[in-house]
Coordinates of C-alpha atoms in Angstrom, one line a residue:
X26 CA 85.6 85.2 75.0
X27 CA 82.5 83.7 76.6
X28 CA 83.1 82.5 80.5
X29 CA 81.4 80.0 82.7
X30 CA 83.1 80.4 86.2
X31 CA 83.3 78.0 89.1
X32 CA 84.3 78.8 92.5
X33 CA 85.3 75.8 94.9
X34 CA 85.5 77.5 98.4
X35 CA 82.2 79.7 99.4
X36 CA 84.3 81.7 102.2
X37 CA 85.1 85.3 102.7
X38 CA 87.1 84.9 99.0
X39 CA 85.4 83.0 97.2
X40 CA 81.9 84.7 97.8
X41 CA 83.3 88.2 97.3
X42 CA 85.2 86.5 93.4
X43 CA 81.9 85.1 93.2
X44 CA 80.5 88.7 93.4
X45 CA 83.1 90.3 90.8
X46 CA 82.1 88.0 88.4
X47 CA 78.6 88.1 88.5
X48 CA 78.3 91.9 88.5
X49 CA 79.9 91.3 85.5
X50 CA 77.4 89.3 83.9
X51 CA 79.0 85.7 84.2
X52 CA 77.1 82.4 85.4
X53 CA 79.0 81.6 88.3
X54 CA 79.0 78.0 90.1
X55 CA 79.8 78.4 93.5
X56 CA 80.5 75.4 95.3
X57 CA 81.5 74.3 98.9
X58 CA 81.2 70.8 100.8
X59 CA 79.4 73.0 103.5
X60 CA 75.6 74.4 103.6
X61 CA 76.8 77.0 106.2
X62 CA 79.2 78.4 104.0
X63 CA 77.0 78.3 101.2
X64 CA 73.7 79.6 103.4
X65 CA 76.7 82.4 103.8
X66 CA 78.2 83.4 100.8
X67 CA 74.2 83.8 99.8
X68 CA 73.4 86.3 102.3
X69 CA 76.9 88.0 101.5
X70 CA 76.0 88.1 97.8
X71 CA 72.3 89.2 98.0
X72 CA 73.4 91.7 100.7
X73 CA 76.2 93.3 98.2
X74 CA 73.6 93.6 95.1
X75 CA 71.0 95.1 97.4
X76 CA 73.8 97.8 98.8
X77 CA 74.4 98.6 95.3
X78 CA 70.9 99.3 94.6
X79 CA 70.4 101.3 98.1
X80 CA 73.2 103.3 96.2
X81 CA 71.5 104.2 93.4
X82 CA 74.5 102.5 91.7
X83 CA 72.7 99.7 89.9
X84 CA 68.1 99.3 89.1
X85 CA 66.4 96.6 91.0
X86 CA 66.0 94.7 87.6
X87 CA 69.9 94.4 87.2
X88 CA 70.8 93.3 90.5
X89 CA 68.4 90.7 90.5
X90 CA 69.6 89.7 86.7
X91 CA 73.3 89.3 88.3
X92 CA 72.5 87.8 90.8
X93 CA 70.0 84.9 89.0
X94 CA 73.7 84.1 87.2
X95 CA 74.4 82.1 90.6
X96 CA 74.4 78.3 91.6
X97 CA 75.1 77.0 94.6
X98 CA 75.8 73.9 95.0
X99 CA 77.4 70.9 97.6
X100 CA 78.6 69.1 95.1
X101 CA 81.9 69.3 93.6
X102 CA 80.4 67.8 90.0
X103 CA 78.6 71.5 89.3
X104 CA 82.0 72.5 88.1
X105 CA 81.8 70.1 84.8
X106 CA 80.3 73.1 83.2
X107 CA 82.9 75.7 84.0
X108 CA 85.6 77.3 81.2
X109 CA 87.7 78.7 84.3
X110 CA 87.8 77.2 87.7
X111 CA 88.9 79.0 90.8
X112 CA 90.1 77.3 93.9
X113 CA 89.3 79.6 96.9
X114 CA 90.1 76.9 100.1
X115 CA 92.4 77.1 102.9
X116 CA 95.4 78.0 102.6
X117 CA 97.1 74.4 103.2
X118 CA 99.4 72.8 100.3
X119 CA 97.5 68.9 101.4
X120 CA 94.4 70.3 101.1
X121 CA 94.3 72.4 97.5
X122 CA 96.1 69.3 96.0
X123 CA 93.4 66.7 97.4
X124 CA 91.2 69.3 95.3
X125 CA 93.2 69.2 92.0
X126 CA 93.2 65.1 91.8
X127 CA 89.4 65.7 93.0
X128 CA 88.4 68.4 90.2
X129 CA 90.8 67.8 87.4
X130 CA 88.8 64.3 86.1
X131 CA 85.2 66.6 86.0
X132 CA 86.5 69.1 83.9
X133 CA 86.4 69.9 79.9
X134 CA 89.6 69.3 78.8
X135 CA 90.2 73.0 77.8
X136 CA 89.1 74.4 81.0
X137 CA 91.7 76.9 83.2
X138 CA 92.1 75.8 86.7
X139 CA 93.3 78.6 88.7
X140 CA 94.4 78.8 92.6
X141 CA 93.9 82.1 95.0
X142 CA 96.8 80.7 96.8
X143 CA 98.3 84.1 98.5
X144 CA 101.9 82.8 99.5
X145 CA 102.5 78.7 98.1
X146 CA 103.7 78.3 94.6
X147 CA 101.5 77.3 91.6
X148 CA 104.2 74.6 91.0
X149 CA 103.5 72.7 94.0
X150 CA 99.6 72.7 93.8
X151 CA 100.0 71.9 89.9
X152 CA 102.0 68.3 90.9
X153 CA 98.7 67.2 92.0
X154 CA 96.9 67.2 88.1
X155 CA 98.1 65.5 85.2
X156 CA 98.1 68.6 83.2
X157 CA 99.7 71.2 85.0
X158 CA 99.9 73.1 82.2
X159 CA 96.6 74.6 83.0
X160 CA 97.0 76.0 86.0
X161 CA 98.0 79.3 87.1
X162 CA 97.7 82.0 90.1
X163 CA 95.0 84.3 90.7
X164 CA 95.6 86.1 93.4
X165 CA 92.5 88.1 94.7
X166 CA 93.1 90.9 97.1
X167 CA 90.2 91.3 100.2
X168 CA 87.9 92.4 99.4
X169 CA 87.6 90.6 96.6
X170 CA 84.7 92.6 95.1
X171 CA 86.3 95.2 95.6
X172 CA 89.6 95.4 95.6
X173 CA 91.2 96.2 92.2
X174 CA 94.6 94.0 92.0
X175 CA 94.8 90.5 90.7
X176 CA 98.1 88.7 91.0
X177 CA 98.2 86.4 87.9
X178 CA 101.1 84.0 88.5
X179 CA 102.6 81.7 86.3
X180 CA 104.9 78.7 87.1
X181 CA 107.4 77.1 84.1
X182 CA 104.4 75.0 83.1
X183 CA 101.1 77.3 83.1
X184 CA 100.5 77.2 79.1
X185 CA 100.2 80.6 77.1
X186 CA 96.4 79.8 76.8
X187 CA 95.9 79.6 80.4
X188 CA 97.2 83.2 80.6
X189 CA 95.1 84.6 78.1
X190 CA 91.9 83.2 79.3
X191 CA 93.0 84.4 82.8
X192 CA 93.7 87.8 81.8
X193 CA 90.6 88.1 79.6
X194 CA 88.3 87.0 82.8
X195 CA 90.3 89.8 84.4
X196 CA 89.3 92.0 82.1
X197 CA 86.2 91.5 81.5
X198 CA 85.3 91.4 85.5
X199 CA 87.6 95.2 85.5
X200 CA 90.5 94.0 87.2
X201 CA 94.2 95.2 87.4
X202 CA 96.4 92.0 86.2
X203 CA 99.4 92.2 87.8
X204 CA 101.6 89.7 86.4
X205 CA 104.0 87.7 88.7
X206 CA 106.7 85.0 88.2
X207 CA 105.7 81.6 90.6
X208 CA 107.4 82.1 93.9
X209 CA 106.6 82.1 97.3
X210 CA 104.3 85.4 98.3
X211 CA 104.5 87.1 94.8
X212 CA 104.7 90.2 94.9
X213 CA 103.1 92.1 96.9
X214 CA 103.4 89.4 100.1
X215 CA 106.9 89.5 99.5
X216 CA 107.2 92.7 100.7
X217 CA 104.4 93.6 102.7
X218 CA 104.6 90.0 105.1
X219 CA 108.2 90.9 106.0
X220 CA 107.1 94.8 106.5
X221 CA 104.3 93.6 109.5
X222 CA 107.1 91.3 110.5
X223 CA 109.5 93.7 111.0
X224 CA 107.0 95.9 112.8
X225 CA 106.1 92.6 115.1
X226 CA 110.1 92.8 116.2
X227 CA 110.1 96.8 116.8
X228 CA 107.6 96.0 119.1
X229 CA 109.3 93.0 120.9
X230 CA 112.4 95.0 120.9
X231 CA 110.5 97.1 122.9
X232 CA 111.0 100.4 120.7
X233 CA 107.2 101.0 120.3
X234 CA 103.5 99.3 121.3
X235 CA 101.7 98.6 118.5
X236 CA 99.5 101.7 118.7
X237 CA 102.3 103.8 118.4
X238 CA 104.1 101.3 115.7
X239 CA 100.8 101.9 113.4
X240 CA 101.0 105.4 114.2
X241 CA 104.7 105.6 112.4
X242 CA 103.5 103.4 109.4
X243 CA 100.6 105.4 108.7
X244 CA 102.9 109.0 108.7
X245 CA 105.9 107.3 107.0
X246 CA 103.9 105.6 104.1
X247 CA 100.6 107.6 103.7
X248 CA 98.6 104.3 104.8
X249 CA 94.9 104.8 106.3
X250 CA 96.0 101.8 108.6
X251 CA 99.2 100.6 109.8
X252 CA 100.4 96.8 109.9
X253 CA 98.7 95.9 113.0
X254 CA 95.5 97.1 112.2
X255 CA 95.8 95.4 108.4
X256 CA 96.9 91.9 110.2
X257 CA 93.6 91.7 112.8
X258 CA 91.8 92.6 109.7
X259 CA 93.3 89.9 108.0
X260 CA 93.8 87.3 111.4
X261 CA 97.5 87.3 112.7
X262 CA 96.9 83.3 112.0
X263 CA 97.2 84.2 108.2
X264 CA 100.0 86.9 108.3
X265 CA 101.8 83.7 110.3
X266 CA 101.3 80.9 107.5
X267 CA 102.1 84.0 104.8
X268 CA 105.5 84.8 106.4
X269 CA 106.2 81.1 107.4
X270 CA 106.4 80.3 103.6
X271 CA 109.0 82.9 103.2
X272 CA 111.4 81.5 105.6
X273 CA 113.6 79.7 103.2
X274 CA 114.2 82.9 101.5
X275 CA 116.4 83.6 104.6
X276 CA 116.5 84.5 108.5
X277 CA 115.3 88.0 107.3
X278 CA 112.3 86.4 106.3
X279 CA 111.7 83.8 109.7
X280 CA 108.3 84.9 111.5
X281 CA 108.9 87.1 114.6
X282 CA 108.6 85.3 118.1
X283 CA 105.4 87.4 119.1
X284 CA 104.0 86.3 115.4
X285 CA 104.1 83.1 116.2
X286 CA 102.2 83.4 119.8
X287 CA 99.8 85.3 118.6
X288 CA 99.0 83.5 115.3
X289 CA 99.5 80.0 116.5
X290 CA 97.0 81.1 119.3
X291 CA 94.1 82.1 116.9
X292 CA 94.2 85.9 118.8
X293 CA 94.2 89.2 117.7
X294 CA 96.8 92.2 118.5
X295 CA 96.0 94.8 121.2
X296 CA 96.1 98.2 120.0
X297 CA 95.7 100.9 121.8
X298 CA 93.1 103.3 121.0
X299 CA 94.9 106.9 121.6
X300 CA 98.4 106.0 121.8
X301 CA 100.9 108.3 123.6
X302 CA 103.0 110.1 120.5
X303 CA 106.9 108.3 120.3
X304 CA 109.8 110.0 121.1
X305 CA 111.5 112.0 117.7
X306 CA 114.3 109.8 118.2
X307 CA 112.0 106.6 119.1
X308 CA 110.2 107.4 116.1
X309 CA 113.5 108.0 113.6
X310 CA 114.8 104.2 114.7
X311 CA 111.0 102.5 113.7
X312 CA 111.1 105.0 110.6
X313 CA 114.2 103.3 109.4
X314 CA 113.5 99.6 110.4
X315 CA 110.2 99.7 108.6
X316 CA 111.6 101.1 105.3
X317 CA 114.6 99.0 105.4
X318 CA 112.5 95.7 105.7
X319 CA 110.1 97.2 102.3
X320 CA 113.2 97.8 100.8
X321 CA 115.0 94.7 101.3
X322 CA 112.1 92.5 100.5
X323 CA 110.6 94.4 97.5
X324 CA 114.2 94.7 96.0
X325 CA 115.0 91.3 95.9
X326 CA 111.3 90.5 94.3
X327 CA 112.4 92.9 91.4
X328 CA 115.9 91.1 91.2
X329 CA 115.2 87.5 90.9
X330 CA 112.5 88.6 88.6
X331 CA 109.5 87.6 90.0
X332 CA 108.1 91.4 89.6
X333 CA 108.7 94.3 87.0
X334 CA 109.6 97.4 89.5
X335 CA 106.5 99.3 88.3
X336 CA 104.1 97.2 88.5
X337 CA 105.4 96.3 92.3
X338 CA 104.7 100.2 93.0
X339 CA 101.3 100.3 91.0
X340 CA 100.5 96.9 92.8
X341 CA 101.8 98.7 96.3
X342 CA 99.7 101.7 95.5
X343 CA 95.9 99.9 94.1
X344 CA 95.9 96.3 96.1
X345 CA 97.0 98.3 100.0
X346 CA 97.0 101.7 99.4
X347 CA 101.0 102.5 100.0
X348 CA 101.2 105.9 99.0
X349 CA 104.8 105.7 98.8
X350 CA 105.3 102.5 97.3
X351 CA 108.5 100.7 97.3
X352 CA 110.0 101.9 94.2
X353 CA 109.3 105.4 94.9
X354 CA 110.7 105.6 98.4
X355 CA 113.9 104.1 97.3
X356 CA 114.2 107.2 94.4
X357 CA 113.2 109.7 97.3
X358 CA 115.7 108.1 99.1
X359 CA 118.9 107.9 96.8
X360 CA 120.7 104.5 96.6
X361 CA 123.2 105.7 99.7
X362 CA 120.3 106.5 102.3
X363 CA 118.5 103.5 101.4
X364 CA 121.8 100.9 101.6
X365 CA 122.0 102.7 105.2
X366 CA 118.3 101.8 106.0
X367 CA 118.7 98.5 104.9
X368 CA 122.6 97.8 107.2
X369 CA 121.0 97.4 110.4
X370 CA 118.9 94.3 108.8
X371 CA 121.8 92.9 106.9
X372 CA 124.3 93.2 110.0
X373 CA 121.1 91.2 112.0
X374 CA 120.2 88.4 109.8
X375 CA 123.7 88.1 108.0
X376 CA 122.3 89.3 104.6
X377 CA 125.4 89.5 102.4
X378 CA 125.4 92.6 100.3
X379 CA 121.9 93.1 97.7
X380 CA 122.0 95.8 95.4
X381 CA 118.9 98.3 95.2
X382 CA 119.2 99.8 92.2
X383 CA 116.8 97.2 90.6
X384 CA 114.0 99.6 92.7
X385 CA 114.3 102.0 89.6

């Protein structure tokens, strides 16, 4: 299957998908209304090819074939061309539908439009086009030239095509499809959005800083960086607008007070450097609030179908590097341990009673 690729959106994702699919070998159109975000995504990309080569992982003649796959352009008509188009903007429902009614009349009538939307559904974005049918999700991990995992959502309308031209792009680019049902966060922000959330309200409970919150995270789940250190990679402002499309799944799911503050101010956590070690008993209490809230969330993922239980764990395992994923802590822990974890949250929010047996 031959691919011409579009990008509209030359940020932090859409120059590092851009990357992907060039060092595959695909002409890629990369496109934003901005020449500083262009001027940008340039250096980025020239600056990843010559890394490569530094590397020894790629000659001098390849890296500059890749990279001569690229256009960039200001204008949104250098999409025309394109057999897949990805839709890399901000994260704002308004803003990726003005897009859709913008794009959808300069496209072939058999091009796949897809949206790196991390937390809003397909569905809504795809009431924007007049044939929804061709949209779907892919949802690119940062970095994106990196990173392994590809969310690949469909809604009730994406057509069967879409999906196979998706997944062949995937493929062919050596990604790790994970497929996903359309719903708010997916997969693996259903879970991992209410886990940093959850560590947001240890901390205002006062229980632990967030030094000494990470500190837990990291021991409890084999993680090279705990929740606060993933979010000010990230920017607090995004885990905000991530959990804030949760919140109708319940007051489980509502963004923590100190969330808010910090991500509605555009700051960044303070963490301390060398934290002072918590108490055992301290350190038991955050244990069990942080795997409750995985639990919880990743359980009722698997139940309303929106995930297959392996695929959450392999997701959990390539995409942020859990190395006890949800599905596996809930066998180490045995279905009574975990419904204990899990009472303190459920007593809290006024969660009536989940199974977690669908975490196989």
């Amino acid at each position: 299957m031959s691919h011409v690729v579009a990008i509209v959106g030359a940020g932090t994702m859409g120059s590092g998908i851009a990357i992907s699919c060039l060092a595959a070998g695909l002409p890629v159109r990369l496109i934003d209304t901005t020449t500083t975000a262009l001027d940008g995504a340039r250096a980025k990309i020239a600056a990843h090819f010559q890394r490569q080569v530094d590397k020894a992982r790629m000659s001098v003649e390849d890296a500059a074939r890749y990279q001569a796959g690229l256009t960039l352009s200001d204008q949104i008509s250098a999409a025309s061309a394109a057999t897949i188009l990805i839709e890399a903007v901000f994260e704002d429902l308004a803003v990726k539908r003005k897009l859709m009614r913008a794009v959808e009349p300069l496209l072939a009538d058999d091009c796949v439009i897809a949206t790196n939307t991390s937390c809003l559904r397909v569905a809504d974005i795809a009431t924007a086009l007049k044939r929804p049918e061709r949209l779907l999700g892919l949802h690119y991990f940062s970095p994106a030239e990196i990173n392994l995992v590809v969310e690949l959502v469909r809604s009730e309308a994406t057509a069967a095509r879409a999906q196979v031209v998706a997944a062949d792009l995937l493929a062919v680019t050596g990604k790790e499809v994970l497929n996903c049902r359309d719903s708010n966060g997916f997969a693996i922000n259903r879970f991992f959005c209410p886990y940093c959330n959850e560590a947001v309200r240890c901390v205002e409970d006062g229980l632990a800083t967030t030094g000494q919150l990470d500190a837990v995270a990291r021991d409890v789940f084999g993680l090279a960086l705990g929740p606060f250190a993933v979010m000010n990679l990230t920017h607090p402002r995004i885990m905000l607008h991530a959990e804030r499309s949760l919140a109708h799944f319940g007051p489980f799911y509502r963004p923590a007070a100190q969330l808010e503050a910090v991500g509605e101010a555009g700051e960044l956590w303070e963490i301390e450097t060398e934290p002072v070690p918590l108490s055992a008993a301290a350190a038991a209490i955050v244990t069990d609030r942080l795997k409750g809230a995985v639990l919880l969330a990743a359980s009722e993922a698997v139940a309303e179908q929106v995930v297959d239980a392996d695929d959450l764990d392999r997701g959990a395992q390539l995409a942020l590097r859990f190395g006890i994923p949800p599905g596996a802590l809930r066998r180490n822990l045995g279905k009574a341990e975990a419904e204990r974890l899990i009472a303190f949250l459920r007593q809290r929010h006024d969660i009536s009673a989940v199974s977690y047996t669908h975490l196989r």
